[in-house]
Amino acid sequence: MTRRPAPTPIAIGAAAVVCPFGLEWRGLFQAMSAGPSRFGPLPLPPPFHQIEAAAIDDGLLAQSPVHRRELKKMSRSAHLAAIVTHRVLGDLDPQVSPASMGFFLGVGASGATIGELTAMLEASIDAHQFSLKSFGKQGLLACNPLFAFQLMNNFTLCHSAIRHEITGPNAALFSRGGGTVSALIEALYALRNGDCQSALAGGADSACHPVTLCELSREGFIEGGLRPGEGGALLSLHAQPSGGLASIVDASLYPSPTHRWGEIMEQIKRDHLRRVDALVLAPWGAPSRVSLRSVCADYFPNTPLFDLSLHLGEALAATPALAWAVGLDYLQTHRSASTTLVLSLGPDGDLGAVSLRKEREA
Amino acid sequence: MTSAVITGMGIVSPYGFGVEAFRRGLHLGRSAVGPIQSFDVSTSPTQVAAEVPIKEITTSWMQESLSQFSGTFSLPTQSIPEGVWRDRKVGFALLAAAEAWSNAGYRSPDPSGSLSLALGLEQALLEDFAPHFDGAINWESAFNSAEPGIRFRSSADLAAKWVNRLLKLEGPSMVHLSACAAGTLAIGHAASLIERGATELVITGGADSMVNPLGLGGMSRLGAPSPRNCAEACRPFDLRRDGLAMGEGAAVFVVESHQRALKRGAPILAEIAGWGSTQDGYRITAPRPDGSMAARAMTLAMEKAGIAPQDLDYINAHGTGTPLNDPAECEAIHRALGEVAPRVPVSSIKGAVGHLMAAAGAIEAAACLIAIEDQIIPGTTNLQSQDPRIPLKVIGPEPEPATIGHVLSNSFGFGGQNATIVLRKVP
């Protein structure tokens, strides 16, 4: 089990989200709690249109700061990351320079556009057989020469770093349910260790890509009730214990918790917060939801609980970061609340815990 | 604060399987680049690569290969998904992890261990689409077709999952997806986890294979590989360099706290003394030409190690042999080392074993460990005529004996991520 140094709170200077509920993190909790559902049929060909999902509306993406020419080199996840990076930097204190910021991102699977893939296959498949000869001769030429940049997972991070000339310490981390929490842990460590004075941390991903949907189906998640989602969220963090919107008390990742829930929950209570005013849950699929709700009922009875994935679906690497943003919004909109605990649980058993505290309590 | 040391190393390289095959290859300085054997490249613009010498990995071959390592465990064969070995890096990672674990002297599992592994792109399995393609992908049939374990695309963390299962690790598992910088970032991260007391044992390193149709094709489309289809394709720092050679393989390390290693009498290969990372934040297709951010990563790593540039005995360069990388790295070395820069020996092993992409930093760290162990600097295979615009002390194709206490290794990724580590010989 991870042992961490005594945590120094880290201030949250700004936040940004992109999700089916829009581009505003402020009011997101209320919008999700009271607003109309964003679930609907996926805007994809059969059979995907039968899957209920929370996809981001094209109209929302039309507000993107990314030029169409740049988009040809970006996966959808990279585009979502670019949107939140642009927004979070726009909200930064002008005295903070992005140049030396750290940038730590939970990233998902590679996700090239289906148009590129189709063009490549069309030129490479003869009579339902993939021909390496045709692929080498015509298939490669049929796609955008910069196609590889859509495929590379780290470009979810790098496109945004390049657009804003962000040059500090960095990491692009992946694990189902844990990569984004790991990214935040690394950001907090970099700030506490003096590697940078400010850092961006979060995640961006889409579960609405056809190949990803096939994988989710093959593993039984879709049939098990998982509703795909997509989005991105970033926090700007600063190496100061006070100031800002709120502070992060700590973040930690506990692998394979099922056989040691009690031990882990006691540790969270000890290391993170003695008092939790609200819980934000981000479970990955139905079995994770059952586990997480059950353990919260035991260890945090009577604590208000908000289940993000019920409203936003499963946005994979984006989900934990969206949950942090909701936790932050909760603190901003509930005067009586001073702390929130965000718990995310992946399908492989990685439990992420992130605790937020309102500034006046810090 | 405790220091992190490497106590075990395992390697799968284009020279073959195991540390000794890699050591022999480096000492001979021969190029492992040759005609691609694992698939038909007759119409591909790139027809050579440094391949690991096995055409097809099977479960029985893996079981047999793993059985040679003491202290490792058999794979749960029944639960291996169909087709898992089609993603070659999974097999490479497992074999390298087993060798590292065994060489570190472990004879039983240690569930407290964490994993910080660099992995390359998921493998796209284009052939899987063919039965579902008729002018367009018929997603209905693709979605509802029979369900082999791996189809269309392997998952990004597949190799990490199997390393965890093989070694029965239960600590946090982190997969670095940072292209060519990932291996070095993972090693630095492992050391950081030890230093901050988050764990006492981390399995780290990297595994990758982009020697497959889409991997090779995608890089060819970018114009990254050398157009020469010969063993001398990649010529780092050479006047006639014109691109990289693709490689594949894995290097995995057991990293633990110095105290723990001493307590159990483990062999200590080196200390991970320093690390640093930056981003160019410049362009997607080119490194920052002034090398300033790469230099910053090097400076951070040296500062962390508590050494000055004159303490460096060898720099293992990223040295891709591309027209843009090598001069930018030269600029970076000059910025970071100042007046010492022209005197520190530099070499790149990419002419020999190719560019292992996400595993490049890991295999190059392995080359650094061997350099420290044998006190021999690996040569820069295929270097014939050093580019006069690269004023560095580049070691030629032949390895050179040297006194080596501190080694610095650079990795710079597509997209602009830079990572540097400093390894220190432990007396």
Coordinates of N, CA and C in Angstrom, one line a residue, chain A residues 13 19 67 77 87 99 141 158 176 196 200 203 211 225 275 284 293 299 342 345 350:
Chain A
G13 N -6.2 26.8 -8.7 CA -6.3 28.2 -9.1 C -7.4 28.3 -10.1
C19 N -17.9 18.6 -21.4 CA -18.7 17.4 -21.2 C -20.1 17.6 -21.8
H67 N -8.2 25.2 -34.6 CA -8.4 25.5 -36.0 C -8.7 24.1 -36.7
S77 N -9.9 12.8 -28.4 CA -9.4 13.0 -27.0 C -8.5 14.2 -26.9
R87 N -9.2 26.7 -22.0 CA -10.1 27.4 -21.0 C -9.4 27.6 -19.7
A99 N 4.4 28.8 -19.4 CA 5.7 28.3 -19.9 C 6.3 27.2 -19.0
L141 N -0.9 5.5 -48.6 CA -1.1 6.8 -49.3 C -2.5 7.3 -49.2
C158 N 0.4 16.4 -25.8 CA 1.4 17.2 -26.5 C 0.7 18.3 -27.4
R176 N -6.8 1.8 -16.4 CA -8.3 1.9 -16.4 C -8.8 2.3 -15.0
C196 N 8.1 22.3 -10.0 CA 7.4 23.4 -10.7 C 6.6 24.2 -9.6
L200 N -0.8 21.7 -14.4 CA -2.1 21.3 -14.9 C -2.2 19.8 -14.6
G203 N -7.6 14.9 -17.1 CA -7.7 13.8 -18.1 C -8.7 14.2 -19.2
V211 N -14.1 1.6 -32.2 CA -13.2 0.5 -31.8 C -13.2 0.4 -30.2
G225 N -24.3 -2.8 -18.6 CA -25.0 -1.5 -18.2 C -24.1 -0.3 -18.3
R275 N -13.4 14.9 8.4 CA -14.8 15.1 8.2 C -15.1 15.3 6.7
W284 N -16.6 2.9 -12.5 CA -16.4 2.5 -13.9 C -17.2 1.2 -14.1
R293 N -20.6 2.1 -3.7 CA -21.8 2.6 -2.9 C -21.9 1.8 -1.6
Y299 N -18.8 3.3 5.6 CA -17.8 4.2 6.2 C -18.2 5.6 6.2
V342 N -13.6 12.7 -3.3 CA -13.9 12.1 -4.7 C -13.3 10.7 -4.7
L345 N -13.4 4.4 -9.0 CA -13.0 3.0 -9.0 C -13.0 2.4 -10.4
D350 N -8.7 -0.4 -9.2 CA -7.9 0.8 -8.8 C -8.8 1.8 -8.2

